[in-house]
Amino acid sequence: MLNKYARAFFTRVLTPFAALLIRLGVSPDAVTLTGTAGVCAGALAFYPRGEFFWGTVVITLFVFSDLVDGNMARQLGRSSRWGAFLDSTLDRVADGAIFGGLTLWYAGQGDDNVLCAVTIFCLASGQVVSYTKARGESIGLPVNVNGLVERAERLVISLVACGFSGLHKFGVPHIEILLPIALWVVAAGSAVTLVQRVVTVRREAAEADAGEPAVPQGGDTR
């Protein structure tokens, strides 16, 4: 849902900014790299210390680079396989930094082994959810499914909860409970999404195999 509606909205909003960067001679790859570096710095510098509000502010300032770089590439007419590969790869790095920073908090000062494990699951399942789509497409399948909790949903739920939970240090009572709730929601949603994609790939693979000619005896059936 967020990929369909929110992405289109923010793309329109950020188009003038993308055009400005183009006029300044900034490349889409530079925006991708800068955005990822900023997200990683915000997550790993603030989250392990429990500074969820300021960490989220820094991350939010950089996370929109994921929309700006693609917008710039389209305006320049330079959409390329390399750009798509770099963007997708660095998305995984940014996600790892966000959930890695939260894991370090719960493994350290946060002192909660259960939530540490849940956060690790959010990190791992998010990476695997992305991998299932990429792997399915690499073997010629469309992976035509809208998962319950994809990357946009994982980020919005997690970052909004982190930001509001950080208000606890400004005297807002009991609001820190939002982060654990969000992590459980992301973990459950990611598990459901993973099952959705695996089931879809299995069905699409069976349909594709049924439409192919039989492999001669002695052929490679791997």
Coordinates of C-alpha atoms in Angstrom, one line a residue:
M1 CA 0.0 0.0 0.0
L2 CA 2.8 2.4 0.9
N3 CA 4.8 1.5 -2.2
K4 CA 1.7 2.2 -4.3
Y5 CA 0.5 5.5 -2.8
A6 CA 3.1 7.1 -0.5
R7 CA 6.0 6.6 -2.9
A8 CA 4.0 8.3 -5.7
F9 CA 3.2 11.2 -3.4
F10 CA 6.7 11.8 -2.1
T11 CA 8.1 11.4 -5.6
R12 CA 6.0 14.3 -6.8
V13 CA 7.0 16.4 -3.7
L14 CA 10.8 15.6 -4.1
T15 CA 10.9 16.2 -7.9
P16 CA 11.9 19.9 -7.6
F17 CA 14.7 18.9 -5.1
A18 CA 15.9 16.2 -7.5
A19 CA 16.0 18.8 -10.4
L20 CA 18.0 21.2 -8.2
L21 CA 20.6 18.5 -7.5
I22 CA 20.9 17.8 -11.2
R23 CA 21.5 21.5 -11.9
L24 CA 24.2 21.4 -9.2
G25 CA 25.9 18.5 -11.0
V26 CA 25.2 15.9 -8.4
S27 CA 24.9 12.3 -9.7
P28 CA 22.2 9.8 -8.7
D29 CA 24.9 7.4 -7.4
A30 CA 26.3 10.1 -5.2
V31 CA 22.9 10.6 -3.6
T32 CA 22.5 6.9 -3.1
L33 CA 25.8 6.6 -1.4
T34 CA 25.3 9.7 0.8
G35 CA 21.8 8.6 1.8
T36 CA 23.0 5.2 2.9
A37 CA 26.0 6.6 4.8
G38 CA 23.6 9.1 6.6
V39 CA 21.2 6.3 7.6
C40 CA 23.9 4.1 8.8
A41 CA 25.5 6.9 10.8
G42 CA 22.2 7.9 12.4
A43 CA 21.3 4.3 13.3
L44 CA 24.7 3.2 14.7
A45 CA 25.6 6.4 16.4
F46 CA 22.3 7.0 18.2
Y47 CA 20.3 3.8 18.6
P48 CA 22.8 1.7 20.6
R49 CA 22.8 4.6 23.2
G50 CA 19.0 4.7 23.4
E51 CA 18.8 8.0 21.6
F52 CA 15.8 7.0 19.5
F53 CA 14.4 10.4 18.8
W54 CA 17.5 12.1 17.5
G55 CA 18.6 8.9 15.7
T56 CA 15.2 8.8 13.9
V57 CA 15.5 12.5 12.9
V58 CA 18.9 11.9 11.3
I59 CA 17.7 8.7 9.6
T60 CA 14.6 10.4 8.2
L61 CA 16.7 13.2 6.7
F62 CA 18.6 10.7 4.7
V63 CA 16.1 7.9 4.0
F64 CA 14.3 9.9 1.3
S65 CA 17.4 9.6 -0.8
D66 CA 15.9 6.3 -1.9
L67 CA 13.3 8.3 -3.8
V68 CA 15.5 11.2 -4.9
D69 CA 18.2 9.1 -6.7
G70 CA 15.6 7.3 -8.8
N71 CA 13.8 10.5 -9.6
M72 CA 17.1 12.1 -10.7
A73 CA 17.9 9.1 -12.9
R74 CA 14.5 9.3 -14.7
Q75 CA 14.9 13.0 -15.3
L76 CA 18.3 12.5 -16.7
G77 CA 17.2 9.5 -18.8
R78 CA 19.9 7.4 -17.2
S79 CA 18.0 4.6 -15.5
S80 CA 20.4 1.6 -15.6
R81 CA 21.0 -1.9 -14.3
W82 CA 23.9 -0.6 -12.3
G83 CA 21.8 2.1 -10.6
A84 CA 19.1 -0.4 -9.8
F85 CA 21.7 -2.9 -8.4
L86 CA 23.5 -0.2 -6.3
D87 CA 20.2 1.1 -4.9
S88 CA 18.9 -2.3 -4.0
T89 CA 22.2 -3.4 -2.4
L90 CA 22.6 -0.3 -0.3
D91 CA 19.0 -0.6 0.8
R92 CA 20.0 -3.9 2.5
V93 CA 22.9 -2.1 4.1
A94 CA 20.7 0.7 5.5
D95 CA 18.1 -1.8 6.8
G96 CA 20.9 -3.8 8.5
A97 CA 22.2 -0.7 10.2
I98 CA 18.8 0.3 11.5
F99 CA 17.9 -3.0 13.0
G100 CA 21.5 -3.7 14.0
G101 CA 21.5 -0.5 16.0
L102 CA 18.4 -1.5 17.8
T103 CA 19.8 -5.0 18.4
L104 CA 22.9 -3.4 20.0
W105 CA 20.6 -1.4 22.3
Y106 CA 18.7 -4.4 23.6
A107 CA 21.9 -6.5 23.9
G108 CA 23.5 -3.7 25.9
Q109 CA 21.9 -0.9 27.9
G110 CA 18.4 -2.0 26.9
D111 CA 19.1 -5.4 28.6
D112 CA 16.2 -7.4 27.0
N113 CA 17.2 -10.7 25.5
V114 CA 13.7 -11.3 24.1
L115 CA 13.5 -8.0 22.3
C116 CA 17.1 -8.5 21.1
A117 CA 16.0 -11.8 19.5
V118 CA 12.9 -10.2 18.0
T119 CA 15.0 -7.4 16.5
I120 CA 17.4 -9.9 15.0
F121 CA 14.5 -11.7 13.5
C122 CA 13.2 -8.4 12.0
L123 CA 16.7 -7.9 10.5
A124 CA 17.1 -11.4 9.1
S125 CA 13.5 -11.8 7.9
G126 CA 13.6 -8.5 6.1
Q127 CA 16.7 -9.5 4.2
V128 CA 15.2 -12.9 3.3
V129 CA 11.9 -11.3 2.1
S130 CA 13.9 -9.1 -0.2
Y131 CA 16.0 -12.1 -1.4
T132 CA 13.0 -14.2 -2.2
K133 CA 11.7 -11.7 -4.7
A134 CA 15.2 -11.1 -6.2
R135 CA 15.9 -14.8 -6.5
G136 CA 12.5 -15.6 -8.0
E137 CA 12.9 -12.8 -10.6
S138 CA 16.4 -14.1 -11.4
I139 CA 15.0 -17.4 -12.5
G140 CA 12.4 -15.8 -14.7
L141 CA 9.3 -15.7 -12.4
P142 CA 7.3 -12.5 -11.9
V143 CA 6.8 -13.0 -8.1
N144 CA 3.5 -11.3 -8.5
V145 CA 2.5 -10.7 -4.9
N146 CA 2.0 -7.7 -2.7
G147 CA 3.3 -8.8 0.7
L148 CA 1.7 -7.7 4.0
V149 CA 4.8 -6.0 5.3
E150 CA 7.3 -5.0 2.7
R151 CA 10.3 -2.7 3.0
A152 CA 8.3 0.5 3.1
E153 CA 6.0 -0.8 5.8
R154 CA 9.0 -2.1 7.9
L155 CA 10.7 1.2 7.8
V156 CA 7.7 3.4 8.5
I157 CA 6.5 1.2 11.4
S158 CA 9.9 0.9 13.0
L159 CA 11.1 4.5 12.5
V160 CA 7.8 6.1 13.7
A161 CA 7.8 3.9 16.8
C162 CA 11.5 4.7 17.4
G163 CA 10.9 8.4 17.1
F164 CA 7.9 8.5 19.4
S165 CA 9.6 6.1 21.9
G166 CA 12.5 8.6 22.1
L167 CA 10.1 11.2 23.5
H168 CA 10.3 9.3 26.8
K169 CA 13.6 11.2 27.4
F170 CA 11.6 14.5 27.1
G171 CA 9.2 13.5 29.8
V172 CA 6.4 11.8 27.9
P173 CA 5.3 8.9 30.1
H174 CA 5.0 5.3 29.0
I175 CA 5.5 6.1 25.3
E176 CA 8.6 3.9 25.1
I177 CA 6.2 0.8 24.9
L178 CA 5.6 1.7 21.3
L179 CA 8.9 0.4 20.1
P180 CA 8.6 -3.2 21.4
I181 CA 5.0 -3.3 20.0
A182 CA 6.3 -2.1 16.6
L183 CA 9.1 -4.7 16.6
W184 CA 6.7 -7.5 17.3
V185 CA 4.3 -6.2 14.6
V186 CA 7.2 -6.0 12.0
A187 CA 8.4 -9.5 13.0
A188 CA 5.0 -11.1 12.6
G189 CA 4.3 -9.2 9.4
S190 CA 7.6 -10.1 7.9
A191 CA 7.0 -13.8 8.7
V192 CA 3.6 -13.6 6.9
T193 CA 5.2 -11.8 3.9
L194 CA 7.9 -14.4 3.6
V195 CA 5.3 -17.2 3.5
Q196 CA 3.3 -15.2 0.9
R197 CA 6.3 -14.9 -1.3
V198 CA 7.4 -18.5 -0.9
V199 CA 3.9 -19.8 -1.7
T200 CA 3.7 -17.4 -4.7
V201 CA 7.1 -18.5 -6.1
R202 CA 6.2 -22.2 -5.6
R203 CA 3.0 -21.7 -7.6
E204 CA 4.6 -19.7 -10.3
A205 CA 7.4 -22.1 -10.6
A206 CA 5.0 -25.1 -10.9
E207 CA 3.0 -23.2 -13.6
A208 CA 6.2 -22.4 -15.5
D209 CA 7.5 -25.9 -15.3
A210 CA 4.2 -27.3 -16.5
G211 CA 4.5 -25.2 -19.6
E212 CA 8.0 -26.3 -20.5
P213 CA 8.9 -29.4 -22.6
A214 CA 9.9 -32.5 -20.7
V215 CA 13.7 -32.8 -20.0
P216 CA 15.2 -35.7 -22.0
Q217 CA 16.3 -38.7 -20.0
G218 CA 19.8 -38.1 -18.7
G219 CA 19.4 -34.3 -18.9
D220 CA 20.2 -31.9 -16.2
T221 CA 17.1 -31.5 -14.1
R222 CA 18.5 -29.2 -11.4

